[in-house]
Amino acid sequence: GMNVTMPHKDSVAEACDALSATAARLGAVNTVVWHGDALVGHSTDGPGLVAALQDLGVAYGPDRPVLVVGAGGAARAAVYSLGQHDVPVSVAARREEPARLAAELAPLGRAVGWPDTPLAAQALLDDHALVINAIPLGMGDRDRAHPFERLRWREDQVLYDMVYWPAETSLIRDVRARGGQAHNG
Protein backbone atom coordinates (compact mmCIF):
# COMPACT_ATOMS: atom_id res chain seq x y z
CA GLY A 1 0.00 0.00 0.00
CA MET A 2 0.93 3.65 0.19
CA ASN A 3 0.05 6.89 1.93
CA VAL A 4 -1.14 9.93 0.01
CA THR A 5 -0.79 13.58 0.92
CA MET A 6 -1.88 16.91 -0.50
CA PRO A 7 -2.46 17.88 -3.19
CA HIS A 8 -3.09 14.35 -4.49
CA LYS A 9 -5.85 13.01 -2.21
CA ASP A 10 -8.71 13.82 -4.59
CA SER A 11 -7.00 12.65 -7.81
CA VAL A 12 -5.77 9.40 -6.22
CA ALA A 13 -9.34 8.69 -5.07
CA GLU A 14 -10.40 8.87 -8.72
CA ALA A 15 -7.62 6.44 -9.72
CA CYS A 16 -8.51 3.72 -7.19
CA ASP A 17 -10.42 0.60 -8.20
CA ALA A 18 -12.64 0.87 -5.11
CA LEU A 19 -13.13 3.20 -2.15
CA SER A 20 -14.15 2.65 1.45
CA ALA A 21 -17.52 4.15 2.34
CA THR A 22 -15.88 7.13 4.05
CA ALA A 23 -13.43 7.76 1.20
CA ALA A 24 -16.29 7.62 -1.29
CA ARG A 25 -18.30 10.13 0.77
CA LEU A 26 -15.31 12.49 1.02
CA GLY A 27 -13.98 12.00 -2.52
CA ALA A 28 -10.47 11.78 -1.07
CA VAL A 29 -8.05 9.13 0.15
CA ASN A 30 -4.91 9.23 2.25
CA THR A 31 -4.21 5.49 2.25
CA VAL A 32 -4.27 3.00 -0.62
CA VAL A 33 -4.00 -0.75 -0.05
CA TRP A 34 -4.04 -3.80 -2.27
CA HIS A 35 -7.07 -6.04 -1.82
CA GLY A 36 -6.39 -8.93 -4.19
CA ASP A 37 -5.76 -7.27 -7.54
CA ALA A 38 -7.66 -4.09 -6.67
CA LEU A 39 -6.35 -0.82 -5.24
CA VAL A 40 -8.71 0.28 -2.47
CA GLY A 41 -8.62 3.86 -1.17
CA HIS A 42 -9.33 4.75 2.45
CA SER A 43 -9.58 8.01 4.40
CA THR A 44 -8.12 7.79 7.88
CA ASP A 45 -7.48 11.51 8.43
CA GLY A 46 -10.74 12.11 10.33
CA PRO A 47 -10.53 9.21 12.79
CA GLY A 48 -6.84 10.01 13.25
CA LEU A 49 -7.69 13.62 14.09
CA VAL A 50 -10.37 12.61 16.61
CA ALA A 51 -8.01 10.08 18.24
CA ALA A 52 -5.22 12.69 18.44
CA LEU A 53 -7.55 15.26 20.03
CA GLN A 54 -8.67 12.68 22.58
CA ASP A 55 -5.06 11.68 23.34
CA LEU A 56 -4.15 15.35 23.85
CA GLY A 57 -7.17 15.93 26.10
CA VAL A 58 -8.56 18.58 23.74
CA ALA A 59 -12.25 19.06 24.44
CA TYR A 60 -14.73 19.28 21.61
CA GLY A 61 -18.47 18.84 21.54
CA PRO A 62 -21.78 20.66 21.26
CA ASP A 63 -20.62 23.52 23.52
CA ARG A 64 -17.13 23.90 21.98
CA PRO A 65 -17.52 24.96 18.33
CA VAL A 66 -14.79 24.09 15.87
CA LEU A 67 -13.47 26.06 12.92
CA VAL A 68 -11.91 24.05 10.09
CA VAL A 69 -9.68 26.13 7.84
CA GLY A 70 -9.67 24.67 4.34
CA ALA A 71 -11.93 22.46 2.24
CA GLY A 72 -9.54 19.89 0.76
CA GLY A 73 -9.41 16.18 1.54
CA ALA A 74 -8.03 16.52 5.07
CA ALA A 75 -10.45 19.32 5.89
CA ARG A 76 -13.43 17.33 4.63
CA ALA A 77 -12.29 14.34 6.69
CA ALA A 78 -12.05 16.53 9.80
CA VAL A 79 -15.52 18.03 9.23
CA TYR A 80 -17.08 14.62 8.63
CA SER A 81 -15.52 12.98 11.70
CA LEU A 82 -16.22 15.89 14.05
CA GLY A 83 -19.77 16.05 12.73
CA GLN A 84 -20.30 12.47 13.90
CA HIS A 85 -19.72 13.76 17.45
CA ASP A 86 -22.43 16.46 17.30
CA VAL A 87 -19.85 19.20 17.08
CA PRO A 88 -20.86 22.54 15.51
CA VAL A 89 -18.32 22.91 12.69
CA SER A 90 -17.65 26.07 10.69
CA VAL A 91 -15.64 25.79 7.47
CA ALA A 92 -13.62 28.70 6.12
CA ALA A 93 -12.10 28.28 2.66
CA ARG A 94 -10.99 30.72 0.02
CA ARG A 95 -13.66 29.47 -2.37
CA GLU A 96 -17.30 29.54 -1.26
CA GLU A 97 -18.56 26.39 -3.04
CA PRO A 98 -15.93 23.97 -1.63
CA ALA A 99 -16.52 25.45 1.85
CA ARG A 100 -20.26 24.89 1.52
CA LEU A 101 -19.82 21.31 0.30
CA ALA A 102 -17.38 20.52 3.12
CA ALA A 103 -19.72 22.03 5.73
CA GLU A 104 -22.55 19.82 4.48
CA LEU A 105 -20.59 16.77 5.70
CA ALA A 106 -21.49 17.63 9.32
CA PRO A 107 -25.06 17.84 10.63
CA LEU A 108 -24.16 21.07 12.44
CA GLY A 109 -21.84 22.33 9.70
CA ARG A 110 -21.88 25.77 8.14
CA ALA A 111 -19.69 27.61 5.69
CA VAL A 112 -18.31 30.96 6.80
CA GLY A 113 -16.58 33.66 4.81
CA TRP A 114 -12.84 33.58 4.32
CA PRO A 115 -11.23 36.03 6.76
CA ASP A 116 -9.51 38.38 4.33
CA THR A 117 -8.62 40.97 6.98
CA PRO A 118 -7.11 40.60 10.45
CA LEU A 119 -10.33 42.04 11.94
CA ALA A 120 -12.44 39.37 10.18
CA ALA A 121 -10.02 36.63 11.25
CA GLN A 122 -10.16 37.79 14.87
CA ALA A 123 -13.97 37.87 14.86
CA LEU A 124 -14.08 34.34 13.44
CA LEU A 125 -11.48 33.09 15.93
CA ASP A 126 -13.36 34.62 18.87
CA ASP A 127 -16.39 32.43 18.06
CA HIS A 128 -14.50 29.11 18.17
CA ALA A 129 -12.82 27.05 20.88
CA LEU A 130 -10.85 24.83 18.50
CA VAL A 131 -9.31 25.65 15.13
CA ILE A 132 -8.25 22.86 12.80
CA ASN A 133 -5.79 24.11 10.19
CA ALA A 134 -6.04 21.99 7.05
CA ILE A 135 -4.35 24.30 4.53
CA PRO A 136 -0.68 24.01 3.55
CA LEU A 137 0.43 27.47 4.65
CA GLY A 138 3.48 26.99 6.84
CA MET A 139 4.56 23.82 5.06
CA GLY A 140 7.90 24.03 3.32
CA ASP A 141 8.07 26.76 0.67
CA ARG A 142 4.50 27.79 1.50
CA ASP A 143 5.77 29.45 4.67
CA ARG A 144 3.99 32.78 4.40
CA ALA A 145 1.61 34.44 6.82
CA HIS A 146 -1.44 32.43 7.79
CA PRO A 147 -4.70 34.40 8.29
CA PHE A 148 -4.84 33.27 11.94
CA GLU A 149 -1.34 34.46 12.82
CA ARG A 150 -0.85 37.66 14.79
CA LEU A 151 -4.24 37.40 16.51
CA ARG A 152 -5.28 37.31 20.17
CA TRP A 153 -5.74 33.71 21.28
CA ARG A 154 -7.40 32.90 24.61
CA GLU A 155 -5.69 30.33 26.79
CA ASP A 156 -8.71 28.02 26.41
CA GLN A 157 -8.50 28.13 22.59
CA VAL A 158 -6.68 25.36 20.76
CA LEU A 159 -5.10 25.15 17.33
CA TYR A 160 -4.56 21.72 15.83
CA ASP A 161 -2.37 22.09 12.75
CA MET A 162 -2.82 19.19 10.31
CA VAL A 163 0.37 20.31 8.56
CA TYR A 164 2.86 17.58 9.42
CA TRP A 165 6.10 19.22 8.29
CA PRO A 166 7.83 21.08 9.71
CA ALA A 167 6.95 19.79 13.16
CA GLU A 168 6.55 23.35 14.43
CA THR A 169 5.08 25.72 11.87
CA SER A 170 5.15 29.48 12.19
CA LEU A 171 1.41 29.29 12.98
CA ILE A 172 2.02 26.95 15.92
CA ARG A 173 4.79 29.20 17.26
CA ASP A 174 2.62 32.28 16.85
CA VAL A 175 -0.43 30.78 18.61
CA ARG A 176 1.69 29.65 21.57
CA ALA A 177 3.36 33.06 21.81
CA ARG A 178 -0.05 34.78 21.85
CA GLY A 179 -1.59 32.71 24.65
CA GLY A 180 -3.32 29.83 22.87
CA GLN A 181 -2.57 26.12 22.86
CA ALA A 182 -1.19 24.58 19.68
CA HIS A 183 -0.58 21.02 18.56
CA ASN A 184 0.95 19.53 15.44
CA GLY A 185 -0.72 16.87 13.34
JSON list of C-alpha atoms in Angstrom, two decimals:
[
{"chain": "A", "resi": 1, "resn": "GLY", "atom": "CA", "xyz": [0.00, 0.00, 0.00]},
{"chain": "A", "resi": 2, "resn": "MET", "atom": "CA", "xyz": [0.93, 3.65, 0.19]},
{"chain": "A", "resi": 3, "resn": "ASN", "atom": "CA", "xyz": [0.05, 6.89, 1.93]},
{"chain": "A", "resi": 4, "resn": "VAL", "atom": "CA", "xyz": [-1.14, 9.93, 0.01]},
{"chain": "A", "resi": 5, "resn": "THR", "atom": "CA", "xyz": [-0.79, 13.58, 0.92]},
{"chain": "A", "resi": 6, "resn": "MET", "atom": "CA", "xyz": [-1.88, 16.91, -0.50]},
{"chain": "A", "resi": 7, "resn": "PRO", "atom": "CA", "xyz": [-2.46, 17.88, -3.19]},
{"chain": "A", "resi": 8, "resn": "HIS", "atom": "CA", "xyz": [-3.09, 14.35, -4.49]},
{"chain": "A", "resi": 9, "resn": "LYS", "atom": "CA", "xyz": [-5.85, 13.01, -2.21]},
{"chain": "A", "resi": 10, "resn": "ASP", "atom": "CA", "xyz": [-8.71, 13.82, -4.59]},
{"chain": "A", "resi": 11, "resn": "SER", "atom": "CA", "xyz": [-7.00, 12.65, -7.81]},
{"chain": "A", "resi": 12, "resn": "VAL", "atom": "CA", "xyz": [-5.77, 9.40, -6.22]},
{"chain": "A", "resi": 13, "resn": "ALA", "atom": "CA", "xyz": [-9.34, 8.69, -5.07]},
{"chain": "A", "resi": 14, "resn": "GLU", "atom": "CA", "xyz": [-10.40, 8.87, -8.72]},
{"chain": "A", "resi": 15, "resn": "ALA", "atom": "CA", "xyz": [-7.62, 6.44, -9.72]},
{"chain": "A", "resi": 16, "resn": "CYS", "atom": "CA", "xyz": [-8.51, 3.72, -7.19]},
{"chain": "A", "resi": 17, "resn": "ASP", "atom": "CA", "xyz": [-10.42, 0.60, -8.20]},
{"chain": "A", "resi": 18, "resn": "ALA", "atom": "CA", "xyz": [-12.64, 0.87, -5.11]},
{"chain": "A", "resi": 19, "resn": "LEU", "atom": "CA", "xyz": [-13.13, 3.20, -2.15]},
{"chain": "A", "resi": 20, "resn": "SER", "atom": "CA", "xyz": [-14.15, 2.65, 1.45]},
{"chain": "A", "resi": 21, "resn": "ALA", "atom": "CA", "xyz": [-17.52, 4.15, 2.34]},
{"chain": "A", "resi": 22, "resn": "THR", "atom": "CA", "xyz": [-15.88, 7.13, 4.05]},
{"chain": "A", "resi": 23, "resn": "ALA", "atom": "CA", "xyz": [-13.43, 7.76, 1.20]},
{"chain": "A", "resi": 24, "resn": "ALA", "atom": "CA", "xyz": [-16.29, 7.62, -1.29]},
{"chain": "A", "resi": 25, "resn": "ARG", "atom": "CA", "xyz": [-18.30, 10.13, 0.77]},
{"chain": "A", "resi": 26, "resn": "LEU", "atom": "CA", "xyz": [-15.31, 12.49, 1.02]},
{"chain": "A", "resi": 27, "resn": "GLY", "atom": "CA", "xyz": [-13.98, 12.00, -2.52]},
{"chain": "A", "resi": 28, "resn": "ALA", "atom": "CA", "xyz": [-10.47, 11.78, -1.07]},
{"chain": "A", "resi": 29, "resn": "VAL", "atom": "CA", "xyz": [-8.05, 9.13, 0.15]},
{"chain": "A", "resi": 30, "resn": "ASN", "atom": "CA", "xyz": [-4.91, 9.23, 2.25]},
{"chain": "A", "resi": 31, "resn": "THR", "atom": "CA", "xyz": [-4.21, 5.49, 2.25]},
{"chain": "A", "resi": 32, "resn": "VAL", "atom": "CA", "xyz": [-4.27, 3.00, -0.62]},
{"chain": "A", "resi": 33, "resn": "VAL", "atom": "CA", "xyz": [-4.00, -0.75, -0.05]},
{"chain": "A", "resi": 34, "resn": "TRP", "atom": "CA", "xyz": [-4.04, -3.80, -2.27]},
{"chain": "A", "resi": 35, "resn": "HIS", "atom": "CA", "xyz": [-7.07, -6.04, -1.82]},
{"chain": "A", "resi": 36, "resn": "GLY", "atom": "CA", "xyz": [-6.39, -8.93, -4.19]},
{"chain": "A", "resi": 37, "resn": "ASP", "atom": "CA", "xyz": [-5.76, -7.27, -7.54]},
{"chain": "A", "resi": 38, "resn": "ALA", "atom": "CA", "xyz": [-7.66, -4.09, -6.67]},
{"chain": "A", "resi": 39, "resn": "LEU", "atom": "CA", "xyz": [-6.35, -0.82, -5.24]},
{"chain": "A", "resi": 40, "resn": "VAL", "atom": "CA", "xyz": [-8.71, 0.28, -2.47]},
{"chain": "A", "resi": 41, "resn": "GLY", "atom": "CA", "xyz": [-8.62, 3.86, -1.17]},
{"chain": "A", "resi": 42, "resn": "HIS", "atom": "CA", "xyz": [-9.33, 4.75, 2.45]},
{"chain": "A", "resi": 43, "resn": "SER", "atom": "CA", "xyz": [-9.58, 8.01, 4.40]},
{"chain": "A", "resi": 44, "resn": "THR", "atom": "CA", "xyz": [-8.12, 7.79, 7.88]},
{"chain": "A", "resi": 45, "resn": "ASP", "atom": "CA", "xyz": [-7.48, 11.51, 8.43]},
{"chain": "A", "resi": 46, "resn": "GLY", "atom": "CA", "xyz": [-10.74, 12.11, 10.33]},
{"chain": "A", "resi": 47, "resn": "PRO", "atom": "CA", "xyz": [-10.53, 9.21, 12.79]},
{"chain": "A", "resi": 48, "resn": "GLY", "atom": "CA", "xyz": [-6.84, 10.01, 13.25]},
{"chain": "A", "resi": 49, "resn": "LEU", "atom": "CA", "xyz": [-7.69, 13.62, 14.09]},
{"chain": "A", "resi": 50, "resn": "VAL", "atom": "CA", "xyz": [-10.37, 12.61, 16.61]},
{"chain": "A", "resi": 51, "resn": "ALA", "atom": "CA", "xyz": [-8.01, 10.08, 18.24]},
{"chain": "A", "resi": 52, "resn": "ALA", "atom": "CA", "xyz": [-5.22, 12.69, 18.44]},
{"chain": "A", "resi": 53, "resn": "LEU", "atom": "CA", "xyz": [-7.55, 15.26, 20.03]},
{"chain": "A", "resi": 54, "resn": "GLN", "atom": "CA", "xyz": [-8.67, 12.68, 22.58]},
{"chain": "A", "resi": 55, "resn": "ASP", "atom": "CA", "xyz": [-5.06, 11.68, 23.34]},
{"chain": "A", "resi": 56, "resn": "LEU", "atom": "CA", "xyz": [-4.15, 15.35, 23.85]},
{"chain": "A", "resi": 57, "resn": "GLY", "atom": "CA", "xyz": [-7.17, 15.93, 26.10]},
{"chain": "A", "resi": 58, "resn": "VAL", "atom": "CA", "xyz": [-8.56, 18.58, 23.74]},
{"chain": "A", "resi": 59, "resn": "ALA", "atom": "CA", "xyz": [-12.25, 19.06, 24.44]},
{"chain": "A", "resi": 60, "resn": "TYR", "atom": "CA", "xyz": [-14.73, 19.28, 21.61]},
{"chain": "A", "resi": 61, "resn": "GLY", "atom": "CA", "xyz": [-18.47, 18.84, 21.54]},
{"chain": "A", "resi": 62, "resn": "PRO", "atom": "CA", "xyz": [-21.78, 20.66, 21.26]},
{"chain": "A", "resi": 63, "resn": "ASP", "atom": "CA", "xyz": [-20.62, 23.52, 23.52]},
{"chain": "A", "resi": 64, "resn": "ARG", "atom": "CA", "xyz": [-17.13, 23.90, 21.98]},
{"chain": "A", "resi": 65, "resn": "PRO", "atom": "CA", "xyz": [-17.52, 24.96, 18.33]},
{"chain": "A", "resi": 66, "resn": "VAL", "atom": "CA", "xyz": [-14.79, 24.09, 15.87]},
{"chain": "A", "resi": 67, "resn": "LEU", "atom": "CA", "xyz": [-13.47, 26.06, 12.92]},
{"chain": "A", "resi": 68, "resn": "VAL", "atom": "CA", "xyz": [-11.91, 24.05, 10.09]},
{"chain": "A", "resi": 69, "resn": "VAL", "atom": "CA", "xyz": [-9.68, 26.13, 7.84]},
{"chain": "A", "resi": 70, "resn": "GLY", "atom": "CA", "xyz": [-9.67, 24.67, 4.34]},
{"chain": "A", "resi": 71, "resn": "ALA", "atom": "CA", "xyz": [-11.93, 22.46, 2.24]},
{"chain": "A", "resi": 72, "resn": "GLY", "atom": "CA", "xyz": [-9.54, 19.89, 0.76]},
{"chain": "A", "resi": 73, "resn": "GLY", "atom": "CA", "xyz": [-9.41, 16.18, 1.54]},
{"chain": "A", "resi": 74, "resn": "ALA", "atom": "CA", "xyz": [-8.03, 16.52, 5.07]},
{"chain": "A", "resi": 75, "resn": "ALA", "atom": "CA", "xyz": [-10.45, 19.32, 5.89]},
{"chain": "A", "resi": 76, "resn": "ARG", "atom": "CA", "xyz": [-13.43, 17.33, 4.63]},
{"chain": "A", "resi": 77, "resn": "ALA", "atom": "CA", "xyz": [-12.29, 14.34, 6.69]},
{"chain": "A", "resi": 78, "resn": "ALA", "atom": "CA", "xyz": [-12.05, 16.53, 9.80]},
{"chain": "A", "resi": 79, "resn": "VAL", "atom": "CA", "xyz": [-15.52, 18.03, 9.23]},
{"chain": "A", "resi": 80, "resn": "TYR", "atom": "CA", "xyz": [-17.08, 14.62, 8.63]},
{"chain": "A", "resi": 81, "resn": "SER", "atom": "CA", "xyz": [-15.52, 12.98, 11.70]},
{"chain": "A", "resi": 82, "resn": "LEU", "atom": "CA", "xyz": [-16.22, 15.89, 14.05]},
{"chain": "A", "resi": 83, "resn": "GLY", "atom": "CA", "xyz": [-19.77, 16.05, 12.73]},
{"chain": "A", "resi": 84, "resn": "GLN", "atom": "CA", "xyz": [-20.30, 12.47, 13.90]},
{"chain": "A", "resi": 85, "resn": "HIS", "atom": "CA", "xyz": [-19.72, 13.76, 17.45]},
{"chain": "A", "resi": 86, "resn": "ASP", "atom": "CA", "xyz": [-22.43, 16.46, 17.30]},
{"chain": "A", "resi": 87, "resn": "VAL", "atom": "CA", "xyz": [-19.85, 19.20, 17.08]},
{"chain": "A", "resi": 88, "resn": "PRO", "atom": "CA", "xyz": [-20.86, 22.54, 15.51]},
{"chain": "A", "resi": 89, "resn": "VAL", "atom": "CA", "xyz": [-18.32, 22.91, 12.69]},
{"chain": "A", "resi": 90, "resn": "SER", "atom": "CA", "xyz": [-17.65, 26.07, 10.69]},
{"chain": "A", "resi": 91, "resn": "VAL", "atom": "CA", "xyz": [-15.64, 25.79, 7.47]},
{"chain": "A", "resi": 92, "resn": "ALA", "atom": "CA", "xyz": [-13.62, 28.70, 6.12]},
{"chain": "A", "resi": 93, "resn": "ALA", "atom": "CA", "xyz": [-12.10, 28.28, 2.66]},
{"chain": "A", "resi": 94, "resn": "ARG", "atom": "CA", "xyz": [-10.99, 30.72, 0.02]},
{"chain": "A", "resi": 95, "resn": "ARG", "atom": "CA", "xyz": [-13.66, 29.47, -2.37]},
{"chain": "A", "resi": 96, "resn": "GLU", "atom": "CA", "xyz": [-17.30, 29.54, -1.26]},
{"chain": "A", "resi": 97, "resn": "GLU", "atom": "CA", "xyz": [-18.56, 26.39, -3.04]},
{"chain": "A", "resi": 98, "resn": "PRO", "atom": "CA", "xyz": [-15.93, 23.97, -1.63]},
{"chain": "A", "resi": 99, "resn": "ALA", "atom": "CA", "xyz": [-16.52, 25.45, 1.85]},
{"chain": "A", "resi": 100, "resn": "ARG", "atom": "CA", "xyz": [-20.26, 24.89, 1.52]},
{"chain": "A", "resi": 101, "resn": "LEU", "atom": "CA", "xyz": [-19.82, 21.31, 0.30]},
{"chain": "A", "resi": 102, "resn": "ALA", "atom": "CA", "xyz": [-17.38, 20.52, 3.12]},
{"chain": "A", "resi": 103, "resn": "ALA", "atom": "CA", "xyz": [-19.72, 22.03, 5.73]},
{"chain": "A", "resi": 104, "resn": "GLU", "atom": "CA", "xyz": [-22.55, 19.82, 4.48]},
{"chain": "A", "resi": 105, "resn": "LEU", "atom": "CA", "xyz": [-20.59, 16.77, 5.70]},
{"chain": "A", "resi": 106, "resn": "ALA", "atom": "CA", "xyz": [-21.49, 17.63, 9.32]},
{"chain": "A", "resi": 107, "resn": "PRO", "atom": "CA", "xyz": [-25.06, 17.84, 10.63]},
{"chain": "A", "resi": 108, "resn": "LEU", "atom": "CA", "xyz": [-24.16, 21.07, 12.44]},
{"chain": "A", "resi": 109, "resn": "GLY", "atom": "CA", "xyz": [-21.84, 22.33, 9.70]},
{"chain": "A", "resi": 110, "resn": "ARG", "atom": "CA", "xyz": [-21.88, 25.77, 8.14]},
{"chain": "A", "resi": 111, "resn": "ALA", "atom": "CA", "xyz": [-19.69, 27.61, 5.69]},
{"chain": "A", "resi": 112, "resn": "VAL", "atom": "CA", "xyz": [-18.31, 30.96, 6.80]},
{"chain": "A", "resi": 113, "resn": "GLY", "atom": "CA", "xyz": [-16.58, 33.66, 4.81]},
{"chain": "A", "resi": 114, "resn": "TRP", "atom": "CA", "xyz": [-12.84, 33.58, 4.32]},
{"chain": "A", "resi": 115, "resn": "PRO", "atom": "CA", "xyz": [-11.23, 36.03, 6.76]},
{"chain": "A", "resi": 116, "resn": "ASP", "atom": "CA", "xyz": [-9.51, 38.38, 4.33]},
{"chain": "A", "resi": 117, "resn": "THR", "atom": "CA", "xyz": [-8.62, 40.97, 6.98]},
{"chain": "A", "resi": 118, "resn": "PRO", "atom": "CA", "xyz": [-7.11, 40.60, 10.45]},
{"chain": "A", "resi": 119, "resn": "LEU", "atom": "CA", "xyz": [-10.33, 42.04, 11.94]},
{"chain": "A", "resi": 120, "resn": "ALA", "atom": "CA", "xyz": [-12.44, 39.37, 10.18]},
{"chain": "A", "resi": 121, "resn": "ALA", "atom": "CA", "xyz": [-10.02, 36.63, 11.25]},
{"chain": "A", "resi": 122, "resn": "GLN", "atom": "CA", "xyz": [-10.16, 37.79, 14.87]},
{"chain": "A", "resi": 123, "resn": "ALA", "atom": "CA", "xyz": [-13.97, 37.87, 14.86]},
{"chain": "A", "resi": 124, "resn": "LEU", "atom": "CA", "xyz": [-14.08, 34.34, 13.44]},
{"chain": "A", "resi": 125, "resn": "LEU", "atom": "CA", "xyz": [-11.48, 33.09, 15.93]},
{"chain": "A", "resi": 126, "resn": "ASP", "atom": "CA", "xyz": [-13.36, 34.62, 18.87]},
{"chain": "A", "resi": 127, "resn": "ASP", "atom": "CA", "xyz": [-16.39, 32.43, 18.06]},
{"chain": "A", "resi": 128, "resn": "HIS", "atom": "CA", "xyz": [-14.50, 29.11, 18.17]},
{"chain": "A", "resi": 129, "resn": "ALA", "atom": "CA", "xyz": [-12.82, 27.05, 20.88]},
{"chain": "A", "resi": 130, "resn": "LEU", "atom": "CA", "xyz": [-10.85, 24.83, 18.50]},
{"chain": "A", "resi": 131, "resn": "VAL", "atom": "CA", "xyz": [-9.31, 25.65, 15.13]},
{"chain": "A", "resi": 132, "resn": "ILE", "atom": "CA", "xyz": [-8.25, 22.86, 12.80]},
{"chain": "A", "resi": 133, "resn": "ASN", "atom": "CA", "xyz": [-5.79, 24.11, 10.19]},
{"chain": "A", "resi": 134, "resn": "ALA", "atom": "CA", "xyz": [-6.04, 21.99, 7.05]},
{"chain": "A", "resi": 135, "resn": "ILE", "atom": "CA", "xyz": [-4.35, 24.30, 4.53]},
{"chain": "A", "resi": 136, "resn": "PRO", "atom": "CA", "xyz": [-0.68, 24.01, 3.55]},
{"chain": "A", "resi": 137, "resn": "LEU", "atom": "CA", "xyz": [0.43, 27.47, 4.65]},
{"chain": "A", "resi": 138, "resn": "GLY", "atom": "CA", "xyz": [3.48, 26.99, 6.84]},
{"chain": "A", "resi": 139, "resn": "MET", "atom": "CA", "xyz": [4.56, 23.82, 5.06]},
{"chain": "A", "resi": 140, "resn": "GLY", "atom": "CA", "xyz": [7.90, 24.03, 3.32]},
{"chain": "A", "resi": 141, "resn": "ASP", "atom": "CA", "xyz": [8.07, 26.76, 0.67]},
{"chain": "A", "resi": 142, "resn": "ARG", "atom": "CA", "xyz": [4.50, 27.79, 1.50]},
{"chain": "A", "resi": 143, "resn": "ASP", "atom": "CA", "xyz": [5.77, 29.45, 4.67]},
{"chain": "A", "resi": 144, "resn": "ARG", "atom": "CA", "xyz": [3.99, 32.78, 4.40]},
{"chain": "A", "resi": 145, "resn": "ALA", "atom": "CA", "xyz": [1.61, 34.44, 6.82]},
{"chain": "A", "resi": 146, "resn": "HIS", "atom": "CA", "xyz": [-1.44, 32.43, 7.79]},
{"chain": "A", "resi": 147, "resn": "PRO", "atom": "CA", "xyz": [-4.70, 34.40, 8.29]},
{"chain": "A", "resi": 148, "resn": "PHE", "atom": "CA", "xyz": [-4.84, 33.27, 11.94]},
{"chain": "A", "resi": 149, "resn": "GLU", "atom": "CA", "xyz": [-1.34, 34.46, 12.82]},
{"chain": "A", "resi": 150, "resn": "ARG", "atom": "CA", "xyz": [-0.85, 37.66, 14.79]},
{"chain": "A", "resi": 151, "resn": "LEU", "atom": "CA", "xyz": [-4.24, 37.40, 16.51]},
{"chain": "A", "resi": 152, "resn": "ARG", "atom": "CA", "xyz": [-5.28, 37.31, 20.17]},
{"chain": "A", "resi": 153, "resn": "TRP", "atom": "CA", "xyz": [-5.74, 33.71, 21.28]},
{"chain": "A", "resi": 154, "resn": "ARG", "atom": "CA", "xyz": [-7.40, 32.90, 24.61]},
{"chain": "A", "resi": 155, "resn": "GLU", "atom": "CA", "xyz": [-5.69, 30.33, 26.79]},
{"chain": "A", "resi": 156, "resn": "ASP", "atom": "CA", "xyz": [-8.71, 28.02, 26.41]},
{"chain": "A", "resi": 157, "resn": "GLN", "atom": "CA", "xyz": [-8.50, 28.13, 22.59]},
{"chain": "A", "resi": 158, "resn": "VAL", "atom": "CA", "xyz": [-6.68, 25.36, 20.76]},
{"chain": "A", "resi": 159, "resn": "LEU", "atom": "CA", "xyz": [-5.10, 25.15, 17.33]},
{"chain": "A", "resi": 160, "resn": "TYR", "atom": "CA", "xyz": [-4.56, 21.72, 15.83]},
{"chain": "A", "resi": 161, "resn": "ASP", "atom": "CA", "xyz": [-2.37, 22.09, 12.75]},
{"chain": "A", "resi": 162, "resn": "MET", "atom": "CA", "xyz": [-2.82, 19.19, 10.31]},
{"chain": "A", "resi": 163, "resn": "VAL", "atom": "CA", "xyz": [0.37, 20.31, 8.56]},
{"chain": "A", "resi": 164, "resn": "TYR", "atom": "CA", "xyz": [2.86, 17.58, 9.42]},
{"chain": "A", "resi": 165, "resn": "TRP", "atom": "CA", "xyz": [6.10, 19.22, 8.29]},
{"chain": "A", "resi": 166, "resn": "PRO", "atom": "CA", "xyz": [7.83, 21.08, 9.71]},
{"chain": "A", "resi": 167, "resn": "ALA", "atom": "CA", "xyz": [6.95, 19.79, 13.16]},
{"chain": "A", "resi": 168, "resn": "GLU", "atom": "CA", "xyz": [6.55, 23.35, 14.43]},
{"chain": "A", "resi": 169, "resn": "THR", "atom": "CA", "xyz": [5.08, 25.72, 11.87]},
{"chain": "A", "resi": 170, "resn": "SER", "atom": "CA", "xyz": [5.15, 29.48, 12.19]},
{"chain": "A", "resi": 171, "resn": "LEU", "atom": "CA", "xyz": [1.41, 29.29, 12.98]},
{"chain": "A", "resi": 172, "resn": "ILE", "atom": "CA", "xyz": [2.02, 26.95, 15.92]},
{"chain": "A", "resi": 173, "resn": "ARG", "atom": "CA", "xyz": [4.79, 29.20, 17.26]},
{"chain": "A", "resi": 174, "resn": "ASP", "atom": "CA", "xyz": [2.62, 32.28, 16.85]},
{"chain": "A", "resi": 175, "resn": "VAL", "atom": "CA", "xyz": [-0.43, 30.78, 18.61]},
{"chain": "A", "resi": 176, "resn": "ARG", "atom": "CA", "xyz": [1.69, 29.65, 21.57]},
{"chain": "A", "resi": 177, "resn": "ALA", "atom": "CA", "xyz": [3.36, 33.06, 21.81]},
{"chain": "A", "resi": 178, "resn": "ARG", "atom": "CA", "xyz": [-0.05, 34.78, 21.85]},
{"chain": "A", "resi": 179, "resn": "GLY", "atom": "CA", "xyz": [-1.59, 32.71, 24.65]},
{"chain": "A", "resi": 180, "resn": "GLY", "atom": "CA", "xyz": [-3.32, 29.83, 22.87]},
{"chain": "A", "resi": 181, "resn": "GLN", "atom": "CA", "xyz": [-2.57, 26.12, 22.86]},
{"chain": "A", "resi": 182, "resn": "ALA", "atom": "CA", "xyz": [-1.19, 24.58, 19.68]},
{"chain": "A", "resi": 183, "resn": "HIS", "atom": "CA", "xyz": [-0.58, 21.02, 18.56]},
{"chain": "A", "resi": 184, "resn": "ASN", "atom": "CA", "xyz": [0.95, 19.53, 15.44]},
{"chain": "A", "resi": 185, "resn": "GLY", "atom": "CA", "xyz": [-0.72, 16.87, 13.34]}
]
